[in-house]
CSV table of C-alpha atoms in Angstrom, one decimal:
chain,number,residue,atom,x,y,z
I,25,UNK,CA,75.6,29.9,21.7
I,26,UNK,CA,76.3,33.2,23.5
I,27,UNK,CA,73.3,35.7,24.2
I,28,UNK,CA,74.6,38.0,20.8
I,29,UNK,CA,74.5,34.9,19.0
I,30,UNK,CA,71.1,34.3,20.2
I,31,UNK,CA,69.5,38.2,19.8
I,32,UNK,CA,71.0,37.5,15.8
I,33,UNK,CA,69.4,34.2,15.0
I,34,UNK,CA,65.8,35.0,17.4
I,35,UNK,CA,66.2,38.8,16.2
I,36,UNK,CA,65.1,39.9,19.8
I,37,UNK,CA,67.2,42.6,21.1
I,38,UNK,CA,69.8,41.8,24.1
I,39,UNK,CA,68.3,43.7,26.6
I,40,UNK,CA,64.5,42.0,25.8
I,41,UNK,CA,65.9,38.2,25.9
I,42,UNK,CA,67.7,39.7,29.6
I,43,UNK,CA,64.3,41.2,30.4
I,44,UNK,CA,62.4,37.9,29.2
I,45,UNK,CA,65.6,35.8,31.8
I,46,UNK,CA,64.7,38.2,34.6
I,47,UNK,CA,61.0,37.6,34.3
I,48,UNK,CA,61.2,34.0,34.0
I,49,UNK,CA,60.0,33.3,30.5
I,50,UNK,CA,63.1,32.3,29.1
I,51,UNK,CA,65.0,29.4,31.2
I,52,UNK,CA,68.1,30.6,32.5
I,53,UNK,CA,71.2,29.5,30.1
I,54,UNK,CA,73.9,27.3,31.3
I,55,UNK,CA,76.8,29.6,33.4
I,56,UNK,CA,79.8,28.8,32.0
I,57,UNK,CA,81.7,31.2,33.8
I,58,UNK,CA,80.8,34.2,36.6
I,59,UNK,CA,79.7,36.3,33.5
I,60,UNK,CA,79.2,34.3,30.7
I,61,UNK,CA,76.3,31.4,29.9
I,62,UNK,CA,75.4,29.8,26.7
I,63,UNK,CA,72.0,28.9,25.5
I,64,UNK,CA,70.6,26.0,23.1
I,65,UNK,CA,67.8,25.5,20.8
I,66,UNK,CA,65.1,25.2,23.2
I,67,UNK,CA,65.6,29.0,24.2
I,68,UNK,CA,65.4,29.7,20.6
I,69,UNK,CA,62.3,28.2,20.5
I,70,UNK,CA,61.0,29.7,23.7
I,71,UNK,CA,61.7,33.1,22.2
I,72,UNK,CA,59.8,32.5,19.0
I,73,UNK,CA,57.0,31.4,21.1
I,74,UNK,CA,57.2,34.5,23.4
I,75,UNK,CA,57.1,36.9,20.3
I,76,UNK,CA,54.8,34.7,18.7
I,77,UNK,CA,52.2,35.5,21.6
I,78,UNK,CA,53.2,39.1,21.6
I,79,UNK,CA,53.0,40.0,18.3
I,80,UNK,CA,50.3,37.5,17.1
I,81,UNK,CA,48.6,36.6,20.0
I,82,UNK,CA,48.8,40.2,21.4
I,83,UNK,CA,48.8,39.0,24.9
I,84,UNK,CA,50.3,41.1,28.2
I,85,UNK,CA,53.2,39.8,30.2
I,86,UNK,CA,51.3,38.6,33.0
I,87,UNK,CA,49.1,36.2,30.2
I,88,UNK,CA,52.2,35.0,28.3
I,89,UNK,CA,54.2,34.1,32.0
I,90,UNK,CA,50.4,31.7,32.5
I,91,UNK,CA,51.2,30.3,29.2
I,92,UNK,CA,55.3,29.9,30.0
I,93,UNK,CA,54.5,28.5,33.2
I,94,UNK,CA,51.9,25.5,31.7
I,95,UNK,CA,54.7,25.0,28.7
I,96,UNK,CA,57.4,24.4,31.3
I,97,UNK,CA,55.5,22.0,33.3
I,98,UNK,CA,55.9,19.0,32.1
I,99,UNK,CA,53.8,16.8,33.9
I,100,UNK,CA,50.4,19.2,32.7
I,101,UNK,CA,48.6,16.8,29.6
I,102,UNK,CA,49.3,18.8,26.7
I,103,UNK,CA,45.5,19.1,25.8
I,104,UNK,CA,45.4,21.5,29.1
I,105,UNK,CA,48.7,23.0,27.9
I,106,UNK,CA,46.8,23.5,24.8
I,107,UNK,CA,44.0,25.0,26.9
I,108,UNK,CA,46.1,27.7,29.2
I,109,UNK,CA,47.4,29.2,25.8
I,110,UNK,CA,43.8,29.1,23.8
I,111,UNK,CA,41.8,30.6,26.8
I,112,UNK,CA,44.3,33.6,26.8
I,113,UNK,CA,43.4,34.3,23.3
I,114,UNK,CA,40.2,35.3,24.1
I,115,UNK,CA,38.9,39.1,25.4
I,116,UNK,CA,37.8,38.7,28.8
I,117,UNK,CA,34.4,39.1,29.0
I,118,UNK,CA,31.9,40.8,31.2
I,119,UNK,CA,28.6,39.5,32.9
I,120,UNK,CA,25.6,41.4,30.9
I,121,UNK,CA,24.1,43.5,33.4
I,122,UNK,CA,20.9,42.1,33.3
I,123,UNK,CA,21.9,38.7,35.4
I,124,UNK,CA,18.5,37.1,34.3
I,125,UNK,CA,19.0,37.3,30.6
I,126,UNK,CA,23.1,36.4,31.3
I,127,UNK,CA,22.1,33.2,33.0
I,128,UNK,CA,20.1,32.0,30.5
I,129,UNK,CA,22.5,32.9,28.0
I,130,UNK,CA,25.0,31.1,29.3
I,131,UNK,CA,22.8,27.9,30.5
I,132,UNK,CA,21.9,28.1,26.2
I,133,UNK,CA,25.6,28.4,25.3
I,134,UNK,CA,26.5,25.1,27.0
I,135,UNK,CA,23.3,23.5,25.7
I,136,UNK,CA,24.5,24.3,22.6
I,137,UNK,CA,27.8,22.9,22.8
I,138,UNK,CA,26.0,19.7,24.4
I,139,UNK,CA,23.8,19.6,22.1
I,140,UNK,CA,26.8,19.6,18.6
I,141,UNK,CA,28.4,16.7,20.9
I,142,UNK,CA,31.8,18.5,21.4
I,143,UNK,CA,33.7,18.2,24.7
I,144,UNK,CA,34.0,21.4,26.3
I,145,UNK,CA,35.3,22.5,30.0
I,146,UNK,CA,32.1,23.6,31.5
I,147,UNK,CA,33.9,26.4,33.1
I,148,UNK,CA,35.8,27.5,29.6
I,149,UNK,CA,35.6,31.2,29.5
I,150,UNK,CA,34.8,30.3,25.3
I,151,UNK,CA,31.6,29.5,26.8
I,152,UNK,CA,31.3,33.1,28.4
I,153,UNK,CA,32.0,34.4,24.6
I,154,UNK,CA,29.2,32.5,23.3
I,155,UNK,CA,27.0,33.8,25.7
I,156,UNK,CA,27.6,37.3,24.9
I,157,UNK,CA,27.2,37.0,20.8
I,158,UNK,CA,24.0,34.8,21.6
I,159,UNK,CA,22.5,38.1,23.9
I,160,UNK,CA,24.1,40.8,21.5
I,161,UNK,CA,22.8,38.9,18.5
I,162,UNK,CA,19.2,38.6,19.7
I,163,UNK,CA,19.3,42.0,21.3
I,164,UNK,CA,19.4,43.2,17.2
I,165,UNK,CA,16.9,40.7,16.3
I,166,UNK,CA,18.9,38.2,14.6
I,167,UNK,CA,18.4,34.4,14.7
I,168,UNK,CA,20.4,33.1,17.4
I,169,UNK,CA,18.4,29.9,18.2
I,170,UNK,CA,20.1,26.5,17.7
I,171,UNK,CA,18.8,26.0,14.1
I,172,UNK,CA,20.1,29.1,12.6
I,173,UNK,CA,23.8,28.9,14.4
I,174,UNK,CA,23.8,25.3,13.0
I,175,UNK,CA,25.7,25.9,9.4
I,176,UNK,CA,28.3,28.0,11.6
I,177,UNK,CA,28.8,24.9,13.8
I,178,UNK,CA,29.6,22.8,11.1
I,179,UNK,CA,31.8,25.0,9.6
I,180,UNK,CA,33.8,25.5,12.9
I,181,UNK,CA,33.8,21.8,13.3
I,182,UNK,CA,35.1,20.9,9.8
I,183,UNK,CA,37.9,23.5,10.0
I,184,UNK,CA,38.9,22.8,14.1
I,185,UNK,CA,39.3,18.7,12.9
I,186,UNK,CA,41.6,19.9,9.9
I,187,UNK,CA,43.2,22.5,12.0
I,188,UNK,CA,43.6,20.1,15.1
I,189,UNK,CA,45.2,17.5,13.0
I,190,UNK,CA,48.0,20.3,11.7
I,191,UNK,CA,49.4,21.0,15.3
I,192,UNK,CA,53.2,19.0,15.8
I,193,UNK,CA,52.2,16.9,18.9
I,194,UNK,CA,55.3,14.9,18.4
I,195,UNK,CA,57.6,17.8,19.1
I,196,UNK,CA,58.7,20.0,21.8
I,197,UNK,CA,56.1,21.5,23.7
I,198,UNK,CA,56.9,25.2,23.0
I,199,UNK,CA,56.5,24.5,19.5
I,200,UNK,CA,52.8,22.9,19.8
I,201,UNK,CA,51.5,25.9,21.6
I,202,UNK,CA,53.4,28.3,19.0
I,203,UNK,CA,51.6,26.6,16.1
I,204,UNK,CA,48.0,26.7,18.0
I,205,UNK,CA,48.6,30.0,18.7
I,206,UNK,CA,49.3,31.2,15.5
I,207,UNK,CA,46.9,29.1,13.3
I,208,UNK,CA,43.8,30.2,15.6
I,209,UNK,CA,44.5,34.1,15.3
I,210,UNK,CA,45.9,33.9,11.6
I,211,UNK,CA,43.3,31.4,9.9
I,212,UNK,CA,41.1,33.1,11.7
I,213,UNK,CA,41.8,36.3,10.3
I,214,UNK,CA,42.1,34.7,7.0
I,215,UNK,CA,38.8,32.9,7.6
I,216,UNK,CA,37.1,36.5,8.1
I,217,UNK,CA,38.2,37.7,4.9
I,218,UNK,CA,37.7,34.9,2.6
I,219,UNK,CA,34.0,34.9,4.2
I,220,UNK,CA,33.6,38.6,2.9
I,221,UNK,CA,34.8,38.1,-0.4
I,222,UNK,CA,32.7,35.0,-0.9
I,223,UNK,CA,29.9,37.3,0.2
I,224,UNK,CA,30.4,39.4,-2.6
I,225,UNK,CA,30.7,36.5,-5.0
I,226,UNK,CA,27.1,35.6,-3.7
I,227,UNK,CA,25.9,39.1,-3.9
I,228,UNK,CA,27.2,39.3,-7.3
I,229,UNK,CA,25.8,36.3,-8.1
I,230,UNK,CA,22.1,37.2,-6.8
I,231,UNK,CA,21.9,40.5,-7.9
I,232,UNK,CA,24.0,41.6,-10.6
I,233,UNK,CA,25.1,37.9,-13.1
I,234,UNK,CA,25.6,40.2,-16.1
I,235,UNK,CA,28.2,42.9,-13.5
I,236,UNK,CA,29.7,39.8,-12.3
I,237,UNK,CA,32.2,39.8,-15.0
I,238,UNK,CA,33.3,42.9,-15.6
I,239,UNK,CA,33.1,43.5,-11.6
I,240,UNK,CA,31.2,47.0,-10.1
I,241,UNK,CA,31.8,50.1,-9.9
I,242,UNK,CA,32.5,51.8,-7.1
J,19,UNK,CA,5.6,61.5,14.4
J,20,UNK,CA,7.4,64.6,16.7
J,21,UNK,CA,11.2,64.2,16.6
J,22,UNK,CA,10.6,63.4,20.5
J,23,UNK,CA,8.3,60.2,19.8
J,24,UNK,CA,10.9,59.5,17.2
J,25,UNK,CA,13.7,59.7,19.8
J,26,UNK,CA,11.5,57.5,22.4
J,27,UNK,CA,11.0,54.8,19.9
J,28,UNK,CA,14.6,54.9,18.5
J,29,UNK,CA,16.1,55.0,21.9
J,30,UNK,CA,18.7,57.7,20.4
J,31,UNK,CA,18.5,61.2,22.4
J,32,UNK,CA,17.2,63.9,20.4
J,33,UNK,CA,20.3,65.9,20.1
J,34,UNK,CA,22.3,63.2,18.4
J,35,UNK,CA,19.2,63.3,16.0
J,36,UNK,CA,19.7,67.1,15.3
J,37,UNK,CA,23.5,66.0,15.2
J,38,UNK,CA,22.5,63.4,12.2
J,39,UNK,CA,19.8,66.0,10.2
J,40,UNK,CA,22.5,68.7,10.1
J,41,UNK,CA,25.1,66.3,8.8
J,42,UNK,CA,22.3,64.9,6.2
J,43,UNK,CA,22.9,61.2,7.5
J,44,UNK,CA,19.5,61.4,8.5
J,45,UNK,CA,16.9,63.4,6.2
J,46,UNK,CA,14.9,66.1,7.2
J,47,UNK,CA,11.2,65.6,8.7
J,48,UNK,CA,8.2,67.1,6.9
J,49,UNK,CA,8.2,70.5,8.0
J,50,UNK,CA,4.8,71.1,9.4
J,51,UNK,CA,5.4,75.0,10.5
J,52,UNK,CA,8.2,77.0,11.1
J,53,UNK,CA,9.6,75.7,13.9
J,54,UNK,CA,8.0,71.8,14.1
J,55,UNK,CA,8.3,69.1,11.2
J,56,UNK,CA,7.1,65.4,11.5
J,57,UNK,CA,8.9,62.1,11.0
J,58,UNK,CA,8.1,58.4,9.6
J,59,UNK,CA,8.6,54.8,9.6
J,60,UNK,CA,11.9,55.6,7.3
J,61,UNK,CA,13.5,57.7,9.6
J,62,UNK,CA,13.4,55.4,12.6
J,63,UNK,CA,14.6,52.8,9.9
J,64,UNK,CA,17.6,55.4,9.0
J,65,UNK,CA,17.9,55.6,13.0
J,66,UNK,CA,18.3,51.7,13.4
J,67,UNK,CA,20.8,51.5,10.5
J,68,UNK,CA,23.4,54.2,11.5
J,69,UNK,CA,23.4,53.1,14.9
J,70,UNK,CA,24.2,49.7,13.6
J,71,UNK,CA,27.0,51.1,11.7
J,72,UNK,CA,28.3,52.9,14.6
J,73,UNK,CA,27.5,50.2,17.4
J,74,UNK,CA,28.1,47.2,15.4
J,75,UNK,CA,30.2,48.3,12.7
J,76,UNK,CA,32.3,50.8,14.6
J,77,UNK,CA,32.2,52.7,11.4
J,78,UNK,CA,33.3,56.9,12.0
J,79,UNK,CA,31.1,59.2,10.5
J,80,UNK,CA,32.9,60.1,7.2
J,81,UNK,CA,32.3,55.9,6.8
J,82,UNK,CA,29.1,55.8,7.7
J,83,UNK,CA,27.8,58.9,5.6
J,84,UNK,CA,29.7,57.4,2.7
J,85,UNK,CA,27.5,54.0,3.2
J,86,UNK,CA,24.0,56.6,4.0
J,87,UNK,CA,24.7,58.5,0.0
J,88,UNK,CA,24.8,54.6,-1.4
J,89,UNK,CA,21.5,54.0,0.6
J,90,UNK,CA,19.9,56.7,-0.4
J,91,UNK,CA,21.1,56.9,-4.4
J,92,UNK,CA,18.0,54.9,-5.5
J,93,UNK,CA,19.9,54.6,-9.3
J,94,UNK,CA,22.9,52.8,-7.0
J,95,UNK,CA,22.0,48.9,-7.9
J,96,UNK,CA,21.7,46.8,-4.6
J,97,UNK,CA,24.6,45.1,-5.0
J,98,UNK,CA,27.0,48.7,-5.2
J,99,UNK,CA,25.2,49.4,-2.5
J,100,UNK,CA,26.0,46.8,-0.3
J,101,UNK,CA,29.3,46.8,-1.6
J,102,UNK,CA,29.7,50.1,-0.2
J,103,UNK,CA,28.8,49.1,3.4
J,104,UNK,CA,30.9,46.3,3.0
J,105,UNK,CA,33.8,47.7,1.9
J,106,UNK,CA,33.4,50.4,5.0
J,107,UNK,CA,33.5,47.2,7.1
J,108,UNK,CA,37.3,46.3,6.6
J,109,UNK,CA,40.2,47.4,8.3
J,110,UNK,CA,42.7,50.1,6.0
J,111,UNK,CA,45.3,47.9,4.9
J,112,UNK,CA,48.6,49.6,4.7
J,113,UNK,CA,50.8,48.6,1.3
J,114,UNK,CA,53.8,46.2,2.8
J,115,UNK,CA,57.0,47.8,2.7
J,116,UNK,CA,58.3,45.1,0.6
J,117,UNK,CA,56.8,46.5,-2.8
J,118,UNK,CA,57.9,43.4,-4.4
J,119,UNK,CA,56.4,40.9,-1.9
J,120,UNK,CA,53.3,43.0,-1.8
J,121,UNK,CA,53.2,42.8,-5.1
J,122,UNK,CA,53.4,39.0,-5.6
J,123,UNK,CA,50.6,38.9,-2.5
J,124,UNK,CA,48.4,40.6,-4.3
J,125,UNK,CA,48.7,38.6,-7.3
J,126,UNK,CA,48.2,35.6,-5.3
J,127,UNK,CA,45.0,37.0,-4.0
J,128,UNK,CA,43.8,37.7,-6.8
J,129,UNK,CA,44.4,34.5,-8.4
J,130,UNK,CA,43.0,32.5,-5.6
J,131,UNK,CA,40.1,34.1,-5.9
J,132,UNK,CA,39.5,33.4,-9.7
J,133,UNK,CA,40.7,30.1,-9.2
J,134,UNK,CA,37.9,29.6,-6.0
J,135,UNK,CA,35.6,30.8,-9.6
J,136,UNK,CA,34.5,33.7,-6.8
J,137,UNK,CA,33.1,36.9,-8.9
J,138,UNK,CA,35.1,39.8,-7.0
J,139,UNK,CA,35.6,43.3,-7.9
J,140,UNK,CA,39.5,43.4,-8.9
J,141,UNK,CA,39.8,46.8,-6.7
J,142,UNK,CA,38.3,44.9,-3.8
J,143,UNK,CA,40.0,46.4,-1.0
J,144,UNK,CA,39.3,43.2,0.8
J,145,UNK,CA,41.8,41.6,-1.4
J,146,UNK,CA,44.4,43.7,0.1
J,147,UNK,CA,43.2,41.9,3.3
J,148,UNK,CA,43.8,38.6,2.1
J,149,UNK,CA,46.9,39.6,0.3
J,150,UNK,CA,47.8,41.0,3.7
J,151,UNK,CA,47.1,37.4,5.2
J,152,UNK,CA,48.4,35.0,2.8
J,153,UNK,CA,52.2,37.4,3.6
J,154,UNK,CA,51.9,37.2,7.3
J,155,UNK,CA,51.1,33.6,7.4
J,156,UNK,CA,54.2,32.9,5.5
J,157,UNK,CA,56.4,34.8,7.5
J,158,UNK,CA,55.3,33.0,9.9
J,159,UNK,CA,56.2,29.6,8.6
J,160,UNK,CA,52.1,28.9,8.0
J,161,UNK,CA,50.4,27.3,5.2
J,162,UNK,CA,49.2,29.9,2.6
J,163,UNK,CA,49.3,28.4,-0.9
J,164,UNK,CA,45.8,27.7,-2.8
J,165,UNK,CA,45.7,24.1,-1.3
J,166,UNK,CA,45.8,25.0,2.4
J,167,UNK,CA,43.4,27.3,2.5
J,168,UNK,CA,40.7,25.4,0.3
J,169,UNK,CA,39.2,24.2,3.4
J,170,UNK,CA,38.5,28.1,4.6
J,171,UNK,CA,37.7,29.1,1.1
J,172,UNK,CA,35.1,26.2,1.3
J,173,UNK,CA,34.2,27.3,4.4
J,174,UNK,CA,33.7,30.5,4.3
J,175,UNK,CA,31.6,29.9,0.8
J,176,UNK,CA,28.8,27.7,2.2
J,177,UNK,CA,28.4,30.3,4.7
J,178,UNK,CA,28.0,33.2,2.4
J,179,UNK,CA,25.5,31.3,0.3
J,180,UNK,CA,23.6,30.8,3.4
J,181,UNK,CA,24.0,34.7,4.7
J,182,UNK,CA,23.1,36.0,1.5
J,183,UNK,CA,20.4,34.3,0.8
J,184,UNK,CA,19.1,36.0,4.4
J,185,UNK,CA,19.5,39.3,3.8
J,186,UNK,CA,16.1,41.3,3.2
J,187,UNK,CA,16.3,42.1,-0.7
J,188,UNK,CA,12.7,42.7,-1.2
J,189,UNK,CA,11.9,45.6,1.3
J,190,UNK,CA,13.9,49.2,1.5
J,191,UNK,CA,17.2,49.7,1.2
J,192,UNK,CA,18.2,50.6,4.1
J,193,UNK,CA,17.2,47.8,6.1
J,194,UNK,CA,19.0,45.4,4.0
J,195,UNK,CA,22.3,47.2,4.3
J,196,UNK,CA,21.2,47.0,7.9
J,197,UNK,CA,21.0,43.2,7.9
J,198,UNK,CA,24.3,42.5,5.7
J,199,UNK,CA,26.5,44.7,8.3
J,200,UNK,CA,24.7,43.4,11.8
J,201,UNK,CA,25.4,40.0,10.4
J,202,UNK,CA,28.7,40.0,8.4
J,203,UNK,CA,30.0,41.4,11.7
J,204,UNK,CA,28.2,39.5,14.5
J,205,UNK,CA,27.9,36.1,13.0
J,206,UNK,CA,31.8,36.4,12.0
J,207,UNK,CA,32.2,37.1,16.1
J,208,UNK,CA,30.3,34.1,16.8
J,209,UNK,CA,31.9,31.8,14.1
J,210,UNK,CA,34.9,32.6,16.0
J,211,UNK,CA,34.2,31.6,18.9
J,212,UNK,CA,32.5,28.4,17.5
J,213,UNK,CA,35.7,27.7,16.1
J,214,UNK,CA,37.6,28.0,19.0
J,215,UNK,CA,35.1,25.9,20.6
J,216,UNK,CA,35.3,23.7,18.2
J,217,UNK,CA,39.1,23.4,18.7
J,218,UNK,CA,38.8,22.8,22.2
J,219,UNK,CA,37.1,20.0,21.4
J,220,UNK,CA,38.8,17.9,19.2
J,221,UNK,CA,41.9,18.3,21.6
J,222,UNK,CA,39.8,16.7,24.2
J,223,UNK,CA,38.8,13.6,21.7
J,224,UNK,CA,42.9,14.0,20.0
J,225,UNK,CA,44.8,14.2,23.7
J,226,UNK,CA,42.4,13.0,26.7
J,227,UNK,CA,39.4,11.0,25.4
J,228,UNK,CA,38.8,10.1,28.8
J,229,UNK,CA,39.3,13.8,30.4
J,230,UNK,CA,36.7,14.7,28.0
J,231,UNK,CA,33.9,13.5,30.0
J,232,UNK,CA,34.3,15.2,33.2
J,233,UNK,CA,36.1,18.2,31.9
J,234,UNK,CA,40.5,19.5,32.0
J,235,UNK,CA,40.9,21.2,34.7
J,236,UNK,CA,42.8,24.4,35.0
């Protein structure tokens, strides 16, 4: 197809797919003459990935060319393909200040991991994340110790397996990432608000049985 | 207590407490003479649970004085009340412009959650968030109908039995609302990142059962 054809059926504007050819995130198409090329499915699906990690992912440029560059290279395993895209989902996270209290965060957050069994990259920055809800959480005086994060653990694990199984391996590589990338910030969104209404339920259900059906007041 | 031993122990600076008496989030001290009054256990308890709001909850001030009038209307039942601080929690949803789809979404939100048998105010805002959701996900080509997204509802569920069940009913008010909104919002933080740890891991046992032991690299 020519470049209008493929701004109509992506819905990306002409001058973003020639942006996204002169950055290198969308392959070149094939020249057919000095000022003409046509493209084919795959850049279809390159651009759905590339506004996929914009708009969903909400990742800058120089992230989405990292995850472009592992897609395109075909000898990286897929699960570290998997891994370029997942790790640039994350904020970036900063050392705590106090390097004592940091260290031993982070020496806890990979004895946790250890310790549920699952098979992390000891130098994920994931791990870094965990680190930093373990301090802030004990900073407030919450229960952070291996016990009380254990139902949350289980919970991750039982959704990660379902979700893990979802993602088309068989397929082109663009589309794998595109799912992962997707399903982690969507469900997870999703997952946020189903866990506050079912907090209400429960509230509702403690505290006021007889409101419960005729809901509250505001 | 002075307002200054207040501020020491409270760690806020005395001029954001004058900020909070004049705007009533915080109530006055016992005035002792004309130009000195004294301070108790509740007001350092009022101190820990608008900074919690603001620090945790990111809540403005209009939000957070909003969740203080619930605290401090003792005829407001608990549940109301947290219901209140909840409710402040959750990002403004904006209607879609599709009032037909938005429509339908909210329908479907609504009857998920009566068919999950979940006991939820039907002018939730928080349904707008899931009704939000359950639209984006299909635009997006994602699972959203009642069977895909049992897993999160069972999920999220089990977890909000468990938080619920945490939360400080038996002492004051204020330090229960205090607990609900440090932990709806740090624990969901965590959860993420337990998920995505979680995810990470079950590539490594799907894709590279034998890169899992020493680690992908980069």
């Amino acid at each position: 197809m020519r470049i209008s054809e493929l701004s109509a059926r992506s819905q990306v504007p002409i001058p973003t797919i020639k942006y996204y050819l002169r950055e290198g995130l969308l392959p070149q198409g094939e020249q057919t003459s000095a000022t003409r090329a046509v493209y084919g499915e795959d850049h279809l699906r390159r651009l759905r990935l590339i506004r996929a990690l914009i708009e969903v992912g909400r990742l800058p440029v120089a992230a989405i060319r990292k995850v472009v560059d592992a897609v395109q290279d075909e000898d990286l395993p897929v699960h570290d393909m998997l891994g370029t895209a997942h790790y640039a989902l994350g904020p970036e996270v900063e050392p705590d200040p106090d390097e004592a209290a940091w260290r031993d965060a982070g020496d806890r957050a990979r004895a946790l991991a250890d310790d549920l069994g699952w098979a992390i990259n000891p130098n994920a920055p994931t791990l870094d994340e965990l680190a930093q809800s373990l301090l802030t959480l004990e900073r407030l005086g919450m229960a952070a110790d291996p016990e009380a994060l254990r139902p949350y653990a289980r919970a991750a694990h039982a959704l990660a397996e379902h979700e893990l199984a979802g993602v088309p391996f068989g397929g082109p590589r663009d589309a794998a990432v595109e799912h992962l990338v997707i399903g982690t910030v969507l469900y997870g969104r999703l997952f946020d608000v189903l866990r506050r209404l079912a907090q209400e339920s429960e509230s509702s259900r403690l505290l006021g049985p007889l409101r419960a059906a005729d809901g509250h007041s505001e």
